[in-house]
C-alpha positions as YAML, in Angstrom:
chain: A
units: angstrom
residues:
- id: 1
  name: MET
  ca: [174.52, 69.66, 148.02]
- id: 2
  name: LEU
  ca: [171.95, 71.51, 149.94]
- id: 3
  name: SER
  ca: [168.71, 73.00, 149.41]
- id: 4
  name: ASN
  ca: [167.15, 76.37, 150.55]
- id: 5
  name: THR
  ca: [163.69, 77.73, 150.05]
- id: 6
  name: ILE
  ca: [162.93, 81.07, 150.91]
- id: 7
  name: ARG
  ca: [159.87, 82.90, 150.64]
- id: 8
  name: ILE
  ca: [160.24, 86.89, 149.30]
- id: 9
  name: GLY
  ca: [156.43, 88.29, 149.66]
- id: 10
  name: ARG
  ca: [153.90, 85.32, 148.42]
- id: 11
  name: GLN
  ca: [156.70, 83.75, 145.71]
- id: 12
  name: GLN
  ca: [158.58, 81.06, 147.12]
- id: 13
  name: HIS
  ca: [162.15, 80.28, 145.74]
- id: 14
  name: HIS
  ca: [164.10, 77.02, 146.00]
- id: 15
  name: PHE
  ca: [167.91, 77.30, 145.45]
- id: 16
  name: ARG
  ca: [170.21, 74.82, 145.11]
- id: 17
  name: SER
  ca: [173.50, 75.71, 146.66]
- id: 18
  name: ILE
  ca: [177.48, 74.03, 146.12]
- id: 19
  name: MET
  ca: [179.83, 75.20, 148.20]
- id: 20
  name: SER
  ca: [182.42, 76.83, 146.67]
- id: 21
  name: THR
  ca: [186.44, 76.02, 147.17]
- id: 22
  name: ALA
  ca: [186.91, 79.19, 148.36]
- id: 23
  name: PRO
  ca: [186.26, 79.42, 152.12]
- id: 24
  name: LYS
  ca: [182.66, 81.00, 153.30]
- id: 25
  name: LEU
  ca: [181.87, 81.66, 149.68]
- id: 26
  name: PHE
  ca: [179.12, 80.16, 147.52]
- id: 27
  name: SER
  ca: [177.16, 79.27, 144.46]
- id: 28
  name: SER
  ca: [173.72, 78.47, 144.21]
- id: 29
  name: SER
  ca: [171.24, 77.43, 141.47]
- id: 30
  name: SER
  ca: [167.48, 77.73, 141.84]
- id: 31
  name: GLY
  ca: [165.89, 74.87, 139.85]
- id: 32
  name: SER
  ca: [168.44, 72.41, 138.53]
- id: 33
  name: GLY
  ca: [166.70, 71.67, 135.20]
- id: 34
  name: PRO
  ca: [169.95, 71.48, 132.42]
- id: 35
  name: VAL
  ca: [169.79, 74.98, 131.17]
- id: 36
  name: SER
  ca: [170.19, 76.09, 134.96]
- id: 37
  name: ASP
  ca: [173.31, 73.58, 135.62]
- id: 38
  name: ALA
  ca: [174.65, 74.69, 131.47]
- id: 39
  name: ILE
  ca: [174.67, 78.20, 132.80]
- id: 40
  name: THR
  ca: [176.17, 77.51, 135.94]
- id: 41
  name: THR
  ca: [178.96, 75.31, 134.83]
- id: 42
  name: LYS
  ca: [179.52, 78.08, 132.32]
- id: 43
  name: LEU
  ca: [180.18, 80.65, 134.64]
- id: 44
  name: GLN
  ca: [182.23, 78.57, 136.80]
- id: 45
  name: GLN
  ca: [184.38, 77.67, 134.02]
- id: 46
  name: ALA
  ca: [185.14, 80.82, 133.00]
- id: 47
  name: PHE
  ca: [185.03, 83.18, 135.71]
- id: 48
  name: THR
  ca: [186.28, 81.19, 139.18]
- id: 49
  name: PRO
  ca: [183.93, 83.67, 140.80]
- id: 50
  name: THR
  ca: [183.68, 83.58, 144.94]
- id: 51
  name: HIS
  ca: [179.90, 83.94, 145.13]
- id: 52
  name: LEU
  ca: [177.30, 83.01, 141.93]
- id: 53
  name: GLU
  ca: [173.93, 81.93, 141.81]
- id: 54
  name: VAL
  ca: [172.27, 81.08, 138.61]
- id: 55
  name: ARG
  ca: [168.41, 82.07, 139.46]
- id: 56
  name: ASN
  ca: [165.94, 80.68, 137.13]
- id: 57
  name: GLU
  ca: [163.06, 83.20, 136.85]
- id: 58
  name: SER
  ca: [160.69, 81.75, 134.89]
- id: 59
  name: HIS
  ca: [158.32, 80.61, 137.41]
- id: 60
  name: MET
  ca: [157.29, 85.30, 137.98]
- id: 61
  name: HIS
  ca: [156.44, 84.64, 133.69]
- id: 62
  name: ASN
  ca: [153.65, 83.47, 131.61]
- id: 63
  name: VAL
  ca: [155.82, 80.55, 130.70]
- id: 64
  name: PRO
  ca: [154.73, 76.70, 131.21]
- id: 65
  name: GLN
  ca: [155.55, 75.35, 134.09]
- id: 66
  name: ASN
  ca: [159.24, 74.20, 134.98]
- id: 67
  name: SER
  ca: [160.49, 75.94, 132.37]
- id: 68
  name: GLU
  ca: [163.98, 77.53, 131.71]
- id: 69
  name: THR
  ca: [163.65, 80.58, 130.01]
- id: 70
  name: HIS
  ca: [164.11, 83.76, 131.60]
- id: 71
  name: PHE
  ca: [166.94, 83.50, 134.61]
- id: 72
  name: LYS
  ca: [169.01, 85.92, 136.75]
- id: 73
  name: VAL
  ca: [173.26, 85.71, 137.08]
- id: 74
  name: ILE
  ca: [174.99, 87.35, 139.83]
- id: 75
  name: VAL
  ca: [178.75, 86.36, 138.94]
- id: 76
  name: ILE
  ca: [181.26, 87.79, 141.73]
- id: 77
  name: SER
  ca: [184.74, 87.39, 140.14]
- id: 78
  name: GLU
  ca: [188.39, 88.74, 141.08]
- id: 79
  name: LYS
  ca: [188.93, 88.41, 136.82]
- id: 80
  name: PHE
  ca: [186.88, 91.22, 136.09]
- id: 81
  name: LYS
  ca: [189.47, 93.67, 138.32]
- id: 82
  name: ASP
  ca: [191.26, 93.46, 135.24]
- id: 83
  name: ILE
  ca: [189.75, 91.94, 131.65]
- id: 84
  name: ALA
  ca: [186.12, 94.24, 132.22]
- id: 85
  name: LYS
  ca: [186.37, 97.27, 134.80]
- id: 86
  name: THR
  ca: [183.18, 98.80, 133.66]
- id: 87
  name: PRO
  ca: [179.26, 97.34, 133.53]
- id: 88
  name: ILE
  ca: [178.69, 97.29, 130.15]
- id: 89
  name: LYS
  ca: [182.21, 94.87, 129.29]
- id: 90
  name: ARG
  ca: [181.32, 92.29, 132.34]
- id: 91
  name: HIS
  ca: [177.80, 92.13, 131.07]
- id: 92
  name: ARG
  ca: [179.59, 91.54, 127.85]
- id: 93
  name: LEU
  ca: [181.33, 88.99, 129.11]
- id: 94
  name: VAL
  ca: [179.01, 87.11, 130.92]
- id: 95
  name: ASN
  ca: [177.20, 87.34, 127.54]
- id: 96
  name: GLU
  ca: [179.34, 86.36, 125.26]
- id: 97
  name: VAL
  ca: [180.37, 82.82, 127.62]
- id: 98
  name: LEU
  ca: [176.02, 82.23, 127.35]
- id: 99
  name: ARG
  ca: [175.92, 82.94, 123.90]
- id: 100
  name: GLU
  ca: [174.31, 79.78, 122.82]
- id: 101
  name: GLU
  ca: [171.83, 79.94, 125.67]
- id: 102
  name: VAL
  ca: [171.31, 83.86, 124.80]
- id: 103
  name: ALA
  ca: [171.43, 83.31, 121.13]
- id: 104
  name: ALA
  ca: [167.92, 83.47, 118.64]
- id: 105
  name: ASP
  ca: [167.43, 79.70, 118.99]
- id: 106
  name: GLY
  ca: [168.86, 79.00, 122.29]
- id: 107
  name: PRO
  ca: [166.36, 78.47, 125.54]
- id: 108
  name: VAL
  ca: [166.61, 81.72, 127.58]
- id: 109
  name: HIS
  ca: [164.58, 84.23, 126.54]
- id: 110
  name: ALA
  ca: [165.56, 86.97, 128.91]
- id: 111
  name: LEU
  ca: [168.81, 86.64, 131.32]
- id: 112
  name: SER
  ca: [169.35, 89.32, 134.14]
- id: 113
  name: ILE
  ca: [173.13, 89.91, 135.04]
- id: 114
  name: VAL
  ca: [174.55, 91.88, 137.98]
- id: 115
  name: ALA
  ca: [178.85, 91.31, 137.64]
- id: 116
  name: MET
  ca: [181.13, 92.53, 140.37]
- id: 117
  name: THR
  ca: [184.40, 92.13, 141.67]
- id: 118
  name: PRO
  ca: [184.83, 90.66, 145.33]
- id: 119
  name: GLU
  ca: [185.23, 94.61, 146.56]
- id: 120
  name: LYS
  ca: [181.96, 95.90, 145.35]
- id: 121
  name: TRP
  ca: [179.71, 93.44, 146.06]
- id: 122
  name: GLN
  ca: [181.00, 93.50, 149.84]
- id: 123
  name: ALA
  ca: [180.13, 97.33, 150.30]
- id: 124
  name: LYS
  ca: [176.88, 96.67, 148.60]
- id: 125
  name: LEU
  ca: [176.46, 93.92, 151.46]
- id: 126
  name: GLU
  ca: [178.24, 95.71, 154.07]
- id: 127
  name: LYS
  ca: [174.63, 99.14, 152.62]
- id: 128
  name: GLY
  ca: [172.45, 96.07, 153.39]
- id: 129
  name: GLU
  ca: [171.89, 96.18, 150.03]
- id: 130
  name: GLY
  ca: [170.90, 92.79, 148.45]
- id: 131
  name: VAL
  ca: [170.04, 91.72, 144.48]
- id: 132
  name: GLY
  ca: [165.84, 91.45, 144.41]
- id: 133
  name: PRO
  ca: [164.15, 89.57, 141.92]
- id: 134
  name: SER
  ca: [164.20, 91.00, 138.04]
...
């Protein structure tokens, strides 16, 4: 497991990277709390992503330190080609997988989703476009 720290503006972001079984592809998770870990596990099992990022963005909100309430997930998967051809369908699938976490009494208050096929993701990267904080 690799620990990385990046700085965006004045904010520092911590990522925990786990190498995927696919070559040159990775999964990362900022923070390492139980909610972040549960989200990572569920998304990996459901979508077998070629790229997965689970970003805990709680520090950007008015919540206690070390909270796990605000997340951005970036899920890149071949499975979206067949079963979820539109962005809204992909978002619904991700929300369904994380239904316990995003429930009214669940730990997640806000979830930002980027869900794409590997081809769309690659095209985005080739244009020099990234995915910034929410």
